Short mmCIF file of C-alpha atoms in Angstrom, two decimals:
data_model
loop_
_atom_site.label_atom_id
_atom_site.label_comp_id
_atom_site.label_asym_id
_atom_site.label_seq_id
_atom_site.Cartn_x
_atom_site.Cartn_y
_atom_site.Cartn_z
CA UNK I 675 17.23 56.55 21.57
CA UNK I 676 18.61 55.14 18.44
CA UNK I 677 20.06 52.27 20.67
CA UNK I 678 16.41 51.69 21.90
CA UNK I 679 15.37 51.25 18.48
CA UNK I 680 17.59 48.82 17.25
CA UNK I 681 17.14 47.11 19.71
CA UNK I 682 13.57 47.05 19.49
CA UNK I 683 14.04 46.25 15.40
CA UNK I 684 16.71 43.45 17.07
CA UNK I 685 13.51 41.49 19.21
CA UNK I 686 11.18 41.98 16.74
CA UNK I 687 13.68 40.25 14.11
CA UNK I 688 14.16 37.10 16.61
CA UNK I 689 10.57 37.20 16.90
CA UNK I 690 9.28 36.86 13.20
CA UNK I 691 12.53 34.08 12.59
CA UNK I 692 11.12 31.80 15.88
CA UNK I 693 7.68 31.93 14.27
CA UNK I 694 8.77 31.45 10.93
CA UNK I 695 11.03 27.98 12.17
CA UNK I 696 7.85 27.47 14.58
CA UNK I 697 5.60 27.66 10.86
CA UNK I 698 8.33 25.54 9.07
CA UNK I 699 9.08 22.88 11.81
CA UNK I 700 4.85 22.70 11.86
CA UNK I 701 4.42 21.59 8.30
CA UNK I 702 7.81 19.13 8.60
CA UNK I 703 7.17 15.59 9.46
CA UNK I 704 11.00 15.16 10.33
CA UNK I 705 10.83 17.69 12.83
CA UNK I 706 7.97 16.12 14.51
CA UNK I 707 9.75 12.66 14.02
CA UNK I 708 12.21 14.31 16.21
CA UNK I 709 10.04 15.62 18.46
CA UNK I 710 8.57 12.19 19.49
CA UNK I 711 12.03 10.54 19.48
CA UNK I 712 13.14 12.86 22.54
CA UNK I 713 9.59 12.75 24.04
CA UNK I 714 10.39 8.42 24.16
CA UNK I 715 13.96 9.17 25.16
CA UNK I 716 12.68 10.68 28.32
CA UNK I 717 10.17 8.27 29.14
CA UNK I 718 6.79 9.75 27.63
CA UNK I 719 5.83 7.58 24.95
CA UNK I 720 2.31 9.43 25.44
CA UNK I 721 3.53 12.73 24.57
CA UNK I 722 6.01 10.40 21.37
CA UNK I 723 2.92 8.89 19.98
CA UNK I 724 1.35 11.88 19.55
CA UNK I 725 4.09 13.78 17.86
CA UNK I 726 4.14 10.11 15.55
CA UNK I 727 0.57 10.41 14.30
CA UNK I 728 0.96 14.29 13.76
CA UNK I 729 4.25 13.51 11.52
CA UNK I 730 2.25 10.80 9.55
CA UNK I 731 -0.78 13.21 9.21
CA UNK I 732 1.94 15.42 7.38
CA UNK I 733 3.24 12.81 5.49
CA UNK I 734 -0.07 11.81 4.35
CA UNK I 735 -0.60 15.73 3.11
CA UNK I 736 3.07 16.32 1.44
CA UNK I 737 3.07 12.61 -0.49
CA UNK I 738 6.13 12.01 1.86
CA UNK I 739 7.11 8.51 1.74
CA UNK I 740 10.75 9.05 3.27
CA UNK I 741 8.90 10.35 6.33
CA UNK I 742 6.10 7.99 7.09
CA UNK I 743 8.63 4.45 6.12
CA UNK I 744 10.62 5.42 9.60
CA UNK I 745 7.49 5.66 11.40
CA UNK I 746 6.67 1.98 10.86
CA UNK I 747 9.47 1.26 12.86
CA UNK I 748 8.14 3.73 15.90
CA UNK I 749 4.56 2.39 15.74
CA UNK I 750 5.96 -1.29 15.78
CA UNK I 751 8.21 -0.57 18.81
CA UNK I 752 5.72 1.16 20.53
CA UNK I 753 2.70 -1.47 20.35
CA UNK I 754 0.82 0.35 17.42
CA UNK I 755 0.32 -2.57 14.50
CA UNK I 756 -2.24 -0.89 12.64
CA UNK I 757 -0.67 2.43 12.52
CA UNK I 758 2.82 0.48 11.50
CA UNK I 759 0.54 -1.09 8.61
CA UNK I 760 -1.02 1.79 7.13
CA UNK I 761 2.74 4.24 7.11
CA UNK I 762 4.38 1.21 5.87
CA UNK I 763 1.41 0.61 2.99
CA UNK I 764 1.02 4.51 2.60
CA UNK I 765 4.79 5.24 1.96
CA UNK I 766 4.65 1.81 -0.67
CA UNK I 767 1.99 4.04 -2.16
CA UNK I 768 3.17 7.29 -1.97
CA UNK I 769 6.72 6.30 -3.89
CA UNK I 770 4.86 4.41 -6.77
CA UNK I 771 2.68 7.52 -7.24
CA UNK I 772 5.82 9.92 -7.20
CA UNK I 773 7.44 7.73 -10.22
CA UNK I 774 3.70 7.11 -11.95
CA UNK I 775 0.90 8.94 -13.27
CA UNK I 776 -2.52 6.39 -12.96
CA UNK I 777 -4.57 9.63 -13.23
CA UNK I 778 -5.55 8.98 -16.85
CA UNK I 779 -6.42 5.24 -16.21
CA UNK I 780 -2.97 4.15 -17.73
CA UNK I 781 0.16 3.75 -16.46
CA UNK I 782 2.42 6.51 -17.54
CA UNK I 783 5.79 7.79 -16.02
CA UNK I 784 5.73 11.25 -14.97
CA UNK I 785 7.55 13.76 -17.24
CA UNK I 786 9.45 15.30 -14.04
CA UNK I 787 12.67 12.76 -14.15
CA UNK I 788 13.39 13.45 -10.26
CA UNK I 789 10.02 12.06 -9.25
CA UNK I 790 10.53 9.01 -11.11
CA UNK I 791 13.82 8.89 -9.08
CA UNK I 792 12.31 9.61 -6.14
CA UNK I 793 9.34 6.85 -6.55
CA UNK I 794 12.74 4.36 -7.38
CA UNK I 795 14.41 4.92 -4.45
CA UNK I 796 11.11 4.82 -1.99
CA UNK I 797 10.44 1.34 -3.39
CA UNK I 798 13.74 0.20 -2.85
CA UNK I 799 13.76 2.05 0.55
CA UNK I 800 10.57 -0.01 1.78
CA UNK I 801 11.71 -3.60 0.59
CA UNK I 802 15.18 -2.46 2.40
CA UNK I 803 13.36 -1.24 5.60
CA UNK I 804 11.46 -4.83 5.84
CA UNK I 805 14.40 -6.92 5.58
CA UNK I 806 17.00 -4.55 7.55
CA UNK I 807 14.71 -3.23 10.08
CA UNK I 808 10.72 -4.82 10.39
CA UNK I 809 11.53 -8.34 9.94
CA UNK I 810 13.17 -8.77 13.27
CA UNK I 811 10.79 -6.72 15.58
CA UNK I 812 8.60 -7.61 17.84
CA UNK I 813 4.24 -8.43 15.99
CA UNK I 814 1.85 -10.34 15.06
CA UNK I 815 2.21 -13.26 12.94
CA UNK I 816 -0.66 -11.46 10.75
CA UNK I 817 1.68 -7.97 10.30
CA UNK I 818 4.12 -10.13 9.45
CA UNK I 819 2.49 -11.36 6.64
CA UNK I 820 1.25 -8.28 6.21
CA UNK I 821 4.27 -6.11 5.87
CA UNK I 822 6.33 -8.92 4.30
CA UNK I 823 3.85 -9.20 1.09
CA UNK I 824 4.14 -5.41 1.23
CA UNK I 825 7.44 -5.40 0.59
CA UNK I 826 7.10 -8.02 -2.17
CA UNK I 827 4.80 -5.82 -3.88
CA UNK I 828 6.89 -3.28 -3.28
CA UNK I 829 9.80 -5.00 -5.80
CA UNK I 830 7.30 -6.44 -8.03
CA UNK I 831 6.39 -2.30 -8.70
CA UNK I 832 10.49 -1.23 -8.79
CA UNK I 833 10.88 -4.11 -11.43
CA UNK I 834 7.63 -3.01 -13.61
CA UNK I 835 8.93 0.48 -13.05
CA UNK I 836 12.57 -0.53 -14.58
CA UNK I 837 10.32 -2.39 -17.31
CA UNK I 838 8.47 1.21 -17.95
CA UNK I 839 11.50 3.14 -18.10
CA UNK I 840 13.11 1.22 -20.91
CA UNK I 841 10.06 1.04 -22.81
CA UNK I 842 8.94 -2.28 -22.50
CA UNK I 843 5.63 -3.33 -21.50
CA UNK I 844 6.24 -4.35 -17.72
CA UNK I 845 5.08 -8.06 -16.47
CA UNK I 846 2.71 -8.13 -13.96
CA UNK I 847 5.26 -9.26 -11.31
CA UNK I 848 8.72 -9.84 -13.13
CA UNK I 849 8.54 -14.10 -13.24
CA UNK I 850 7.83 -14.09 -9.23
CA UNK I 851 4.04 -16.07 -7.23
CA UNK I 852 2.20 -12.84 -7.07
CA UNK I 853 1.38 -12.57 -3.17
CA UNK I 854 -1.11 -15.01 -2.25
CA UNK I 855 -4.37 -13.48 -1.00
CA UNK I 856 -5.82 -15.25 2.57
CA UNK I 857 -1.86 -16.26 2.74
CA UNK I 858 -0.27 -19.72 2.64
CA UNK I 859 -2.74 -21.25 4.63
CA UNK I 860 -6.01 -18.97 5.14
CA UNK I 861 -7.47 -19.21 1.60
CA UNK I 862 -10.30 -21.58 1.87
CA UNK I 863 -13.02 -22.05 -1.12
CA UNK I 864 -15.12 -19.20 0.59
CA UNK I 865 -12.35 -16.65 -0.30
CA UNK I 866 -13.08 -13.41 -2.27
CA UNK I 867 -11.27 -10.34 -3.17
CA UNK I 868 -13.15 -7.74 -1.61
CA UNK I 869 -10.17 -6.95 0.58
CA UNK I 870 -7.75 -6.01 -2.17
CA UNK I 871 -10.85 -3.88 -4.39
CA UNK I 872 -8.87 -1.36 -4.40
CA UNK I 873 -5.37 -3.07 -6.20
CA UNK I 874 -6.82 -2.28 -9.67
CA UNK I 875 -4.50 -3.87 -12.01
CA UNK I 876 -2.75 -6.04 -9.51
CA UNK I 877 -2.58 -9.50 -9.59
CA UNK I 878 -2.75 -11.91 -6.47
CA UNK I 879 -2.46 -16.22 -6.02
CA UNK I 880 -4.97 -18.22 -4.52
CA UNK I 881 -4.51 -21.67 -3.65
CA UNK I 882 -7.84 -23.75 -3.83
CA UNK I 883 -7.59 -26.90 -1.60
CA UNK I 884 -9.02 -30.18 -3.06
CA UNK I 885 -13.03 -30.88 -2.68
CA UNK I 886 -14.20 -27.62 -1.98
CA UNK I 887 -17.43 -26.42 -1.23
CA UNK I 888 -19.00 -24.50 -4.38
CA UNK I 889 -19.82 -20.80 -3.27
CA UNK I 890 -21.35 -18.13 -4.68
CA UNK I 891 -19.93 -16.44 -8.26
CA UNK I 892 -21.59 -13.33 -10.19
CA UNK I 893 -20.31 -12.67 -13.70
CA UNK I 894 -18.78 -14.63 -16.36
CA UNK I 895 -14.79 -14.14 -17.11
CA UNK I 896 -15.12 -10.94 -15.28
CA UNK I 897 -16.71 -11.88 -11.85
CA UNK I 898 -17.71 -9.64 -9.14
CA UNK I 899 -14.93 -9.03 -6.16
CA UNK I 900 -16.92 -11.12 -3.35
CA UNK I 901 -17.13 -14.12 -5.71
CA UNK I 902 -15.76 -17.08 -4.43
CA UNK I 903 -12.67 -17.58 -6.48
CA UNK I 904 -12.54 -21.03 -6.40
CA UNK I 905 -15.56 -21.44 -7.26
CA UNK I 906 -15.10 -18.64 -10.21
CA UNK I 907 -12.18 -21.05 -11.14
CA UNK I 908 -13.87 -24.18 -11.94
CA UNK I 909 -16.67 -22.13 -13.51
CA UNK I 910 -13.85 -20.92 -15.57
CA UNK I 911 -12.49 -24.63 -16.60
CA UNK I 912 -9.45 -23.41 -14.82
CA UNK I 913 -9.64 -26.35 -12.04
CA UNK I 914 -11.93 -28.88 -10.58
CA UNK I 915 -13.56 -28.94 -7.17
CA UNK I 916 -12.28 -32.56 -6.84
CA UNK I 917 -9.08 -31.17 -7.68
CA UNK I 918 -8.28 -27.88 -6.73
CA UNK I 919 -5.42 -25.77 -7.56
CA UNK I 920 -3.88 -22.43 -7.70
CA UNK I 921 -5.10 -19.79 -9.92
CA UNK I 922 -3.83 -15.84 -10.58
CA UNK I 923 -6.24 -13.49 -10.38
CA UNK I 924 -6.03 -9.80 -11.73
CA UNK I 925 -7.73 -6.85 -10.18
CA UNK I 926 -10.18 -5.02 -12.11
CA UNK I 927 -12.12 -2.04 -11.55
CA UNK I 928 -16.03 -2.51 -10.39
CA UNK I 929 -18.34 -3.39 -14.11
CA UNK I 930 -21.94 -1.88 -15.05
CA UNK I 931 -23.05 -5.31 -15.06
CA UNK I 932 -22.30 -9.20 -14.76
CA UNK I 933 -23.29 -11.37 -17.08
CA UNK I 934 -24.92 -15.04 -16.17
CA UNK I 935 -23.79 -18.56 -17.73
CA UNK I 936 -23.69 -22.02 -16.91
CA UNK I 937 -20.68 -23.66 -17.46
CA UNK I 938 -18.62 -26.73 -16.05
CA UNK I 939 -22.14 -27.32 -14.11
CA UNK I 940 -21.83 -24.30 -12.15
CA UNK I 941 -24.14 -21.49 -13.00
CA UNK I 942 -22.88 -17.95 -11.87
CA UNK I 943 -25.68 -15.24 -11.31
CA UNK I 944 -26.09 -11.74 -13.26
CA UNK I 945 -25.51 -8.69 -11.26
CA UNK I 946 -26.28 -5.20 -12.09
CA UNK I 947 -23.18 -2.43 -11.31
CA UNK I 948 -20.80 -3.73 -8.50
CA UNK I 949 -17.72 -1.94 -6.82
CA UNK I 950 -14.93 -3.97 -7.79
CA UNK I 951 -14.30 -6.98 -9.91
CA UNK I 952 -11.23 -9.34 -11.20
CA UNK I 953 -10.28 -11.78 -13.80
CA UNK I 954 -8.26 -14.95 -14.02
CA UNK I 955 -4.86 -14.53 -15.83
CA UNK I 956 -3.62 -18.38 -15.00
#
């Protein structure tokens, strides 16, 4: 009888230590990493995908940047660009956010001196996963743009995180072009910022080609997000439409209202409250 029982104590034992590494291995992204690696090395990239997007939706909940970086190289590999954006832009995000503290609308290191570590070495890890690993796979010519301005941005925030560290007041992108937004050839007078609203306090080129087409500008020195920014930029005397040129702009969060002025003989139009806005800086 007393054999029975420890036995019975025995099962119930290997029973509560399966469900407890059942529980853990749930709420681990590496584990499910795993998962989908032997699901694709027998052939089921079905069953591998779906063990990918579980891992990432546990990344996403434990600010786990050292999970979701390797899963840009599974989504890439296995036809899935958009997914290999957003791990790629959400682990850029998540290490900044371990190392910073935006909550209070300022940039402030956080006290704890391992997550500024960790944010130091998840920057570093996602310009080192672009140029060891991304750059030579297999995408579009778009996510290559893409992920290859990530990365950029990704050093321009290790090098204003050095800058915070010893005190200084960081430059907006340590003496490098800010990444240029429409790229190297897609920005065209009809160019706005809309798509990078939510970059507060970034800054981003645009190239203005000669004899533009004036387009439509709200505000005055702070100018909605779907202004034109050439257009913003003569109004600003920063360039001619004749002309053209390249201007920095710097992301700015959306204003109660836009003021209206004529100037260079371009008159921008007054807007109430608007979602995003940004400024020239050059």
């Amino acid at each position: 009888m007393k054999t029975q029982k420890q036995f019975g104590m025995t099962l119930v034992l290997i029973a509560l230590l399966f469900a407890a590494t059942v529980q853990a291995q749930s709420q681990d992204p590496r584990a499910w990493i795993q998962n989908g690696d032997a699901a694709w090395n027998s052939g089921n990239t079905n069953a591998a995908l779906q063990n990918y997007n579980y891992a990432y939706k546990l990344s996403e909940q434990r600010w786990d940047w050292s999970s979701a970086l390797p899963l840009t190289q599974r989504y890439l590999a296995l036809g899935q660009e958009t997914a290999a954006l957003n791990a790629y832009r959400y682990a850029t995000f998540s290490a900044w956010n371990w190392a910073v503290d935006s909550s209070t609308g300022a940039l402030r290191l956080r006290p704890n001196a391992q997550s500024v570590a960790s944010g130091e070495q998840g920057l570093a890890a996602t310009v080192n996963w672009w140029n060891n690993t991304l750059k030579s796979m297999r995408m579009s010519d778009s996510t290559r743009q893409w992920l290859q301005q990530s990365a950029q941005q990704a050093y321009d925030s290790y090098q204003r995180l050095q800058q915070m560290k010893s005190g200084a007041t960081p430059p907006p992108y340590g003496g490098m072009l800010p990444p240029s937004i429409g790229g190297t050839t897609g920005t065209n007078w009809g160019t706005n910022a809309t798509s990078q609203r939510t970059q507060v306090g970034r800054r981003f080129s645009c190239n203005c080609p000669a004899n533009g087409s004036i387009g439509s500008v709200w505000g005055t020195d702070i100018y909605t997000d779907d202004s034109s920014i050439c257009s913003a930029a003569v109004h600003a005397g920063l360039m001619t439409r004749q002309a053209g040129g390249t201007v920095i702009i710097e992301m700015r969060a959306g204003q109660p209202s836009y003021a209206s002025t004529l100037r260079y003989d371009i008159k921008s139009t007054a807007f109430l409250q608007w979602h995003g806005s940004f400024v020239f800086v050059r």
